[in-house]
C-alpha cells in the first residue's frame, strides 16, 4: 500500500512540474488539467465556504455587503416602476425573488436586468425556486454574478445573470443550482 502511495505522489509531483496538472493546497477539489479549471475550482471552494461559514450574528449587518447585493421593497418597486402592491403580486407569482434577512424583505440585485427594455432577467420563475435555502445572500449573489464554464457562449464563459439576461435556457442554470443543493444536502 505504501508503494502505491509513493508512486502516486511521484506521478503527481512530476505531472505538476511538467505543467500537466495543477492544484491548490488547502482548496478542496482543486485538481485541474488546464488553466480554465483554476478559476472554477477556486470559485466552487469559495461558494462552499460561504455556505458553511455564516458570520456570527453580531458581525452581520450593513457592513457585510447585503446592501450592495439587494434592494429593499421600495427601491425594487422604484426600479421596476411599479407600486408596492404590484411588487408583492409579482413576487407571489414567482416573477421576482425575495429573501428575508434579519426580518427585512430584500430583493437580490442579480435578478434585475441592466437593459432598459427588460426589467428582470428571463427565466426567474424557473431559477429562483432551486436556489439553495442555506445560502446567505452574498453566496447567492456571488454564484449568479461569477462566470461559469458550463455557461459558454461563443467560447466565453457567462455568469448565470448574463446567461438569463441573454434569454438563454434557464433550465441549465436551474440544473447547476440543483447540483449545488444536492451537494449541500449530503
PDB file of C-alpha atoms in Angstrom:
ATOM      1  CA  UNK A   1       0.000   0.000   0.000  1.00  0.00           C
ATOM      2  CA  UNK A   2       2.870   2.364   0.833  1.00  0.00           C
ATOM      3  CA  UNK A   3       4.496   1.668  -2.535  1.00  0.00           C
ATOM      4  CA  UNK A   4       1.300   2.645  -4.358  1.00  0.00           C
ATOM      5  CA  UNK A   5       1.042   5.846  -2.317  1.00  0.00           C
ATOM      6  CA  UNK A   6       4.667   6.766  -3.114  1.00  0.00           C
ATOM      7  CA  UNK A   7       4.177   6.038  -6.805  1.00  0.00           C
ATOM      8  CA  UNK A   8       1.049   8.224  -6.937  1.00  0.00           C
ATOM      9  CA  UNK A   9       2.865  11.032  -5.125  1.00  0.00           C
ATOM     10  CA  UNK A  10       5.811  10.743  -7.539  1.00  0.00           C
ATOM     11  CA  UNK A  11       3.497  10.902 -10.565  1.00  0.00           C
ATOM     12  CA  UNK A  12       1.562  13.791  -9.026  1.00  0.00           C
ATOM     13  CA  UNK A  13       4.683  15.872  -8.411  1.00  0.00           C
ATOM     14  CA  UNK A  14       6.168  15.102 -11.844  1.00  0.00           C
ATOM     15  CA  UNK A  15       2.958  15.993 -13.643  1.00  0.00           C
ATOM     16  CA  UNK A  16       2.745  19.234 -11.672  1.00  0.00           C
ATOM     17  CA  UNK A  17       6.378  20.090 -12.521  1.00  0.00           C
ATOM     18  CA  UNK A  18       5.694  19.437 -16.203  1.00  0.00           C
ATOM     19  CA  UNK A  19       2.547  21.559 -16.127  1.00  0.00           C
ATOM     20  CA  UNK A  20       0.136  18.720 -16.937  1.00  0.00           C
ATOM     21  CA  UNK A  21      -1.889  19.309 -13.783  1.00  0.00           C
ATOM     22  CA  UNK A  22      -2.290  21.983 -11.117  1.00  0.00           C
ATOM     23  CA  UNK A  23      -3.833  22.096  -7.669  1.00  0.00           C
ATOM     24  CA  UNK A  24      -4.053  24.410  -4.688  1.00  0.00           C
ATOM     25  CA  UNK A  25      -3.049  23.271  -1.242  1.00  0.00           C
ATOM     26  CA  UNK A  26      -5.899  23.671   1.206  1.00  0.00           C
ATOM     27  CA  UNK A  27      -8.561  24.049  -1.516  1.00  0.00           C
ATOM     28  CA  UNK A  28     -10.880  21.061  -1.811  1.00  0.00           C
ATOM     29  CA  UNK A  29     -11.329  19.598  -5.296  1.00  0.00           C
ATOM     30  CA  UNK A  30      -8.767  21.916  -6.875  1.00  0.00           C
ATOM     31  CA  UNK A  31      -7.070  19.338  -9.100  1.00  0.00           C
ATOM     32  CA  UNK A  32      -7.292  20.632 -12.654  1.00  0.00           C
ATOM     33  CA  UNK A  33      -5.852  19.826 -16.019  1.00  0.00           C
ATOM     34  CA  UNK A  34      -5.652  23.236 -17.595  1.00  0.00           C
ATOM     35  CA  UNK A  35      -5.804  26.960 -16.877  1.00  0.00           C
ATOM     36  CA  UNK A  36      -9.560  27.153 -17.496  1.00  0.00           C
ATOM     37  CA  UNK A  37     -10.187  24.912 -14.466  1.00  0.00           C
ATOM     38  CA  UNK A  38      -8.287  27.020 -11.919  1.00  0.00           C
ATOM     39  CA  UNK A  39     -10.960  29.716 -11.742  1.00  0.00           C
ATOM     40  CA  UNK A  40     -13.765  27.170 -11.426  1.00  0.00           C
ATOM     41  CA  UNK A  41     -12.163  25.211  -8.569  1.00  0.00           C
ATOM     42  CA  UNK A  42     -11.411  28.326  -6.544  1.00  0.00           C
ATOM     43  CA  UNK A  43     -14.907  29.741  -7.140  1.00  0.00           C
ATOM     44  CA  UNK A  44     -16.626  26.499  -6.098  1.00  0.00           C
ATOM     45  CA  UNK A  45     -14.469  26.300  -2.987  1.00  0.00           C
ATOM     46  CA  UNK A  46     -15.362  29.927  -2.165  1.00  0.00           C
ATOM     47  CA  UNK A  47     -19.100  29.287  -2.538  1.00  0.00           C
ATOM     48  CA  UNK A  48     -18.939  26.170  -0.344  1.00  0.00           C
ATOM     49  CA  UNK A  49     -17.016  28.157   2.292  1.00  0.00           C
ATOM     50  CA  UNK A  50     -19.658  30.901   2.250  1.00  0.00           C
ATOM     51  CA  UNK A  51     -22.420  28.335   2.692  1.00  0.00           C
ATOM     52  CA  UNK A  52     -20.733  26.531   5.586  1.00  0.00           C
ATOM     53  CA  UNK A  53     -19.366  29.557   7.449  1.00  0.00           C
ATOM     54  CA  UNK A  54     -22.028  32.004   8.481  1.00  0.00           C
ATOM     55  CA  UNK A  55     -20.634  35.006  10.330  1.00  0.00           C
ATOM     56  CA  UNK A  56     -21.623  35.385  13.986  1.00  0.00           C
ATOM     57  CA  UNK A  57     -24.888  37.255  14.495  1.00  0.00           C
ATOM     58  CA  UNK A  58     -23.122  40.311  15.949  1.00  0.00           C
ATOM     59  CA  UNK A  59     -20.953  40.571  12.823  1.00  0.00           C
ATOM     60  CA  UNK A  60     -23.912  40.705  10.450  1.00  0.00           C
ATOM     61  CA  UNK A  61     -25.348  43.980   9.347  1.00  0.00           C
ATOM     62  CA  UNK A  62     -24.837  46.712   6.782  1.00  0.00           C
ATOM     63  CA  UNK A  63     -21.097  46.041   6.676  1.00  0.00           C
ATOM     64  CA  UNK A  64     -21.373  42.526   5.247  1.00  0.00           C
ATOM     65  CA  UNK A  65     -22.339  43.688   1.764  1.00  0.00           C
ATOM     66  CA  UNK A  66     -26.040  42.872   1.880  1.00  0.00           C
ATOM     67  CA  UNK A  67     -26.974  46.408   0.846  1.00  0.00           C
ATOM     68  CA  UNK A  68     -24.687  46.148  -2.178  1.00  0.00           C
ATOM     69  CA  UNK A  69     -26.343  42.976  -3.494  1.00  0.00           C
ATOM     70  CA  UNK A  70     -30.006  43.662  -2.781  1.00  0.00           C
ATOM     71  CA  UNK A  71     -32.816  46.207  -2.880  1.00  0.00           C
ATOM     72  CA  UNK A  72     -35.383  46.913  -0.211  1.00  0.00           C
ATOM     73  CA  UNK A  73     -39.026  46.739  -1.397  1.00  0.00           C
ATOM     74  CA  UNK A  74     -39.271  50.493  -2.020  1.00  0.00           C
ATOM     75  CA  UNK A  75     -36.098  50.554  -4.143  1.00  0.00           C
ATOM     76  CA  UNK A  76     -37.180  47.436  -6.061  1.00  0.00           C
ATOM     77  CA  UNK A  77     -40.595  48.948  -6.798  1.00  0.00           C
ATOM     78  CA  UNK A  78     -38.962  52.198  -7.933  1.00  0.00           C
ATOM     79  CA  UNK A  79     -36.518  50.331 -10.177  1.00  0.00           C
ATOM     80  CA  UNK A  80     -39.358  48.411 -11.808  1.00  0.00           C
ATOM     81  CA  UNK A  81     -41.627  51.482 -11.855  1.00  0.00           C
ATOM     82  CA  UNK A  82     -44.473  49.604 -10.169  1.00  0.00           C
ATOM     83  CA  UNK A  83     -46.470  50.112  -6.989  1.00  0.00           C
ATOM     84  CA  UNK A  84     -45.717  48.182  -3.797  1.00  0.00           C
ATOM     85  CA  UNK A  85     -48.895  46.167  -4.383  1.00  0.00           C
ATOM     86  CA  UNK A  86     -47.751  45.181  -7.877  1.00  0.00           C
ATOM     87  CA  UNK A  87     -44.329  44.286  -6.469  1.00  0.00           C
ATOM     88  CA  UNK A  88     -45.974  41.935  -3.966  1.00  0.00           C
ATOM     89  CA  UNK A  89     -48.076  40.365  -6.738  1.00  0.00           C
ATOM     90  CA  UNK A  90     -45.004  39.809  -8.933  1.00  0.00           C
ATOM     91  CA  UNK A  91     -43.173  38.244  -6.013  1.00  0.00           C
ATOM     92  CA  UNK A  92     -46.089  35.963  -5.116  1.00  0.00           C
ATOM     93  CA  UNK A  93     -46.443  34.869  -8.763  1.00  0.00           C
ATOM     94  CA  UNK A  94     -42.748  33.869  -8.854  1.00  0.00           C
ATOM     95  CA  UNK A  95     -41.521  36.584 -11.226  1.00  0.00           C
ATOM     96  CA  UNK A  96     -39.288  38.118  -8.547  1.00  0.00           C
ATOM     97  CA  UNK A  97     -37.166  36.553  -5.834  1.00  0.00           C
ATOM     98  CA  UNK A  98     -37.479  37.939  -2.345  1.00  0.00           C
ATOM     99  CA  UNK A  99     -35.411  36.835   0.651  1.00  0.00           C
ATOM    100  CA  UNK A 100     -35.785  37.700   4.299  1.00  0.00           C
ATOM    101  CA  UNK A 101     -32.650  38.935   6.007  1.00  0.00           C
ATOM    102  CA  UNK A 102     -32.839  39.724   9.716  1.00  0.00           C
ATOM    103  CA  UNK A 103     -36.580  40.230   9.435  1.00  0.00           C
ATOM    104  CA  UNK A 104     -36.386  42.558   6.433  1.00  0.00           C
ATOM    105  CA  UNK A 105     -37.658  41.705   2.947  1.00  0.00           C
ATOM    106  CA  UNK A 106     -34.937  42.147   0.308  1.00  0.00           C
ATOM    107  CA  UNK A 107     -34.804  41.631  -3.449  1.00  0.00           C
ATOM    108  CA  UNK A 108     -31.461  40.257  -4.706  1.00  0.00           C
ATOM    109  CA  UNK A 109     -29.983  42.637  -7.277  1.00  0.00           C
ATOM    110  CA  UNK A 110     -28.856  39.915  -9.704  1.00  0.00           C
ATOM    111  CA  UNK A 111     -32.441  39.390 -10.902  1.00  0.00           C
ATOM    112  CA  UNK A 112     -32.788  42.942 -12.246  1.00  0.00           C
ATOM    113  CA  UNK A 113     -31.688  43.334 -15.842  1.00  0.00           C
ATOM    114  CA  UNK A 114     -29.370  46.215 -16.748  1.00  0.00           C
ATOM    115  CA  UNK A 115     -31.237  46.592 -20.043  1.00  0.00           C
ATOM    116  CA  UNK A 116     -33.941  49.280 -20.108  1.00  0.00           C
ATOM    117  CA  UNK A 117     -36.251  47.164 -22.293  1.00  0.00           C
ATOM    118  CA  UNK A 118     -36.264  44.248 -19.806  1.00  0.00           C
ATOM    119  CA  UNK A 119     -36.851  44.968 -16.116  1.00  0.00           C
ATOM    120  CA  UNK A 120     -35.863  41.492 -14.865  1.00  0.00           C
ATOM    121  CA  UNK A 121     -33.838  38.633 -16.305  1.00  0.00           C
ATOM    122  CA  UNK A 122     -35.765  35.942 -18.165  1.00  0.00           C
ATOM    123  CA  UNK A 123     -36.480  32.600 -16.524  1.00  0.00           C
ATOM    124  CA  UNK A 124     -36.526  33.831 -12.944  1.00  0.00           C
ATOM    125  CA  UNK A 125     -39.587  31.669 -12.205  1.00  0.00           C
ATOM    126  CA  UNK A 126     -37.527  28.582 -13.118  1.00  0.00           C
ATOM    127  CA  UNK A 127     -34.246  29.547 -11.423  1.00  0.00           C
ATOM    128  CA  UNK A 128     -35.412  31.157  -8.166  1.00  0.00           C
ATOM    129  CA  UNK A 129     -37.149  28.094  -6.659  1.00  0.00           C
ATOM    130  CA  UNK A 130     -33.981  25.952  -6.854  1.00  0.00           C
ATOM    131  CA  UNK A 131     -31.573  28.401  -5.176  1.00  0.00           C
ATOM    132  CA  UNK A 132     -30.348  26.616  -2.023  1.00  0.00           C
ATOM    133  CA  UNK A 133     -32.147  27.994   1.025  1.00  0.00           C
ATOM    134  CA  UNK A 134     -28.997  27.674   3.143  1.00  0.00           C
ATOM    135  CA  UNK A 135     -27.079  30.149   1.015  1.00  0.00           C
ATOM    136  CA  UNK A 136     -26.523  33.571   2.517  1.00  0.00           C
ATOM    137  CA  UNK A 137     -27.410  36.452   0.207  1.00  0.00           C
ATOM    138  CA  UNK A 138     -23.730  37.065  -0.549  1.00  0.00           C
ATOM    139  CA  UNK A 139     -23.195  33.475  -1.733  1.00  0.00           C
ATOM    140  CA  UNK A 140     -26.288  33.684  -3.928  1.00  0.00           C
ATOM    141  CA  UNK A 141     -25.043  36.911  -5.494  1.00  0.00           C
ATOM    142  CA  UNK A 142     -21.540  35.503  -5.986  1.00  0.00           C
ATOM    143  CA  UNK A 143     -22.905  32.413  -7.734  1.00  0.00           C
ATOM    144  CA  UNK A 144     -25.188  34.409 -10.018  1.00  0.00           C
ATOM    145  CA  UNK A 145     -22.566  37.045 -10.930  1.00  0.00           C
ATOM    146  CA  UNK A 146     -19.487  34.859 -11.490  1.00  0.00           C
ATOM    147  CA  UNK A 147     -18.793  33.384 -14.954  1.00  0.00           C
ATOM    148  CA  UNK A 148     -19.188  29.611 -15.139  1.00  0.00           C
ATOM    149  CA  UNK A 149     -17.608  27.161 -17.546  1.00  0.00           C
ATOM    150  CA  UNK A 150     -20.939  25.359 -18.016  1.00  0.00           C
ATOM    151  CA  UNK A 151     -22.475  28.560 -19.425  1.00  0.00           C
ATOM    152  CA  UNK A 152     -20.382  29.263 -22.517  1.00  0.00           C
ATOM    153  CA  UNK A 153     -21.470  31.310 -25.495  1.00  0.00           C
ATOM    154  CA  UNK A 154     -19.067  31.720 -28.426  1.00  0.00           C
ATOM    155  CA  UNK A 155     -16.209  30.429 -26.262  1.00  0.00           C
ATOM    156  CA  UNK A 156     -16.848  32.954 -23.495  1.00  0.00           C
ATOM    157  CA  UNK A 157     -17.912  31.842 -20.033  1.00  0.00           C
ATOM    158  CA  UNK A 158     -21.024  33.694 -18.880  1.00  0.00           C
ATOM    159  CA  UNK A 159     -22.411  34.295 -15.440  1.00  0.00           C
ATOM    160  CA  UNK A 160     -25.883  32.914 -14.717  1.00  0.00           C
ATOM    161  CA  UNK A 161     -27.149  36.543 -14.681  1.00  0.00           C
ATOM    162  CA  UNK A 162     -25.734  37.216 -18.151  1.00  0.00           C
ATOM    163  CA  UNK A 163     -26.998  33.850 -19.382  1.00  0.00           C
ATOM    164  CA  UNK A 164     -30.543  34.644 -18.256  1.00  0.00           C
ATOM    165  CA  UNK A 165     -30.325  38.235 -19.474  1.00  0.00           C
ATOM    166  CA  UNK A 166     -29.434  36.950 -22.949  1.00  0.00           C
ATOM    167  CA  UNK A 167     -32.647  34.913 -22.869  1.00  0.00           C
ATOM    168  CA  UNK A 168     -30.837  31.558 -22.945  1.00  0.00           C
ATOM    169  CA  UNK A 169     -32.221  28.356 -21.437  1.00  0.00           C
ATOM    170  CA  UNK A 170     -32.917  28.940 -17.699  1.00  0.00           C
ATOM    171  CA  UNK A 171     -33.195  25.169 -17.111  1.00  0.00           C
ATOM    172  CA  UNK A 172     -29.401  24.891 -17.500  1.00  0.00           C
ATOM    173  CA  UNK A 173     -28.860  27.391 -14.664  1.00  0.00           C
ATOM    174  CA  UNK A 174     -31.512  25.596 -12.605  1.00  0.00           C
ATOM    175  CA  UNK A 175     -29.698  22.295 -13.179  1.00  0.00           C
ATOM    176  CA  UNK A 176     -26.421  23.748 -11.890  1.00  0.00           C
ATOM    177  CA  UNK A 177     -28.207  25.119  -8.831  1.00  0.00           C
ATOM    178  CA  UNK A 178     -29.897  21.759  -8.187  1.00  0.00           C
ATOM    179  CA  UNK A 179     -26.451  20.135  -8.217  1.00  0.00           C
ATOM    180  CA  UNK A 180     -25.327  22.567  -5.517  1.00  0.00           C
ATOM    181  CA  UNK A 181     -28.486  21.901  -3.489  1.00  0.00           C
ATOM    182  CA  UNK A 182     -27.757  18.185  -3.670  1.00  0.00           C
ATOM    183  CA  UNK A 183     -24.093  18.648  -2.671  1.00  0.00           C
ATOM    184  CA  UNK A 184     -25.050  20.838   0.311  1.00  0.00           C
ATOM    185  CA  UNK A 185     -27.789  18.479   1.459  1.00  0.00           C
ATOM    186  CA  UNK A 186     -25.490  15.433   1.621  1.00  0.00           C
TER     187      UNK A 186
END
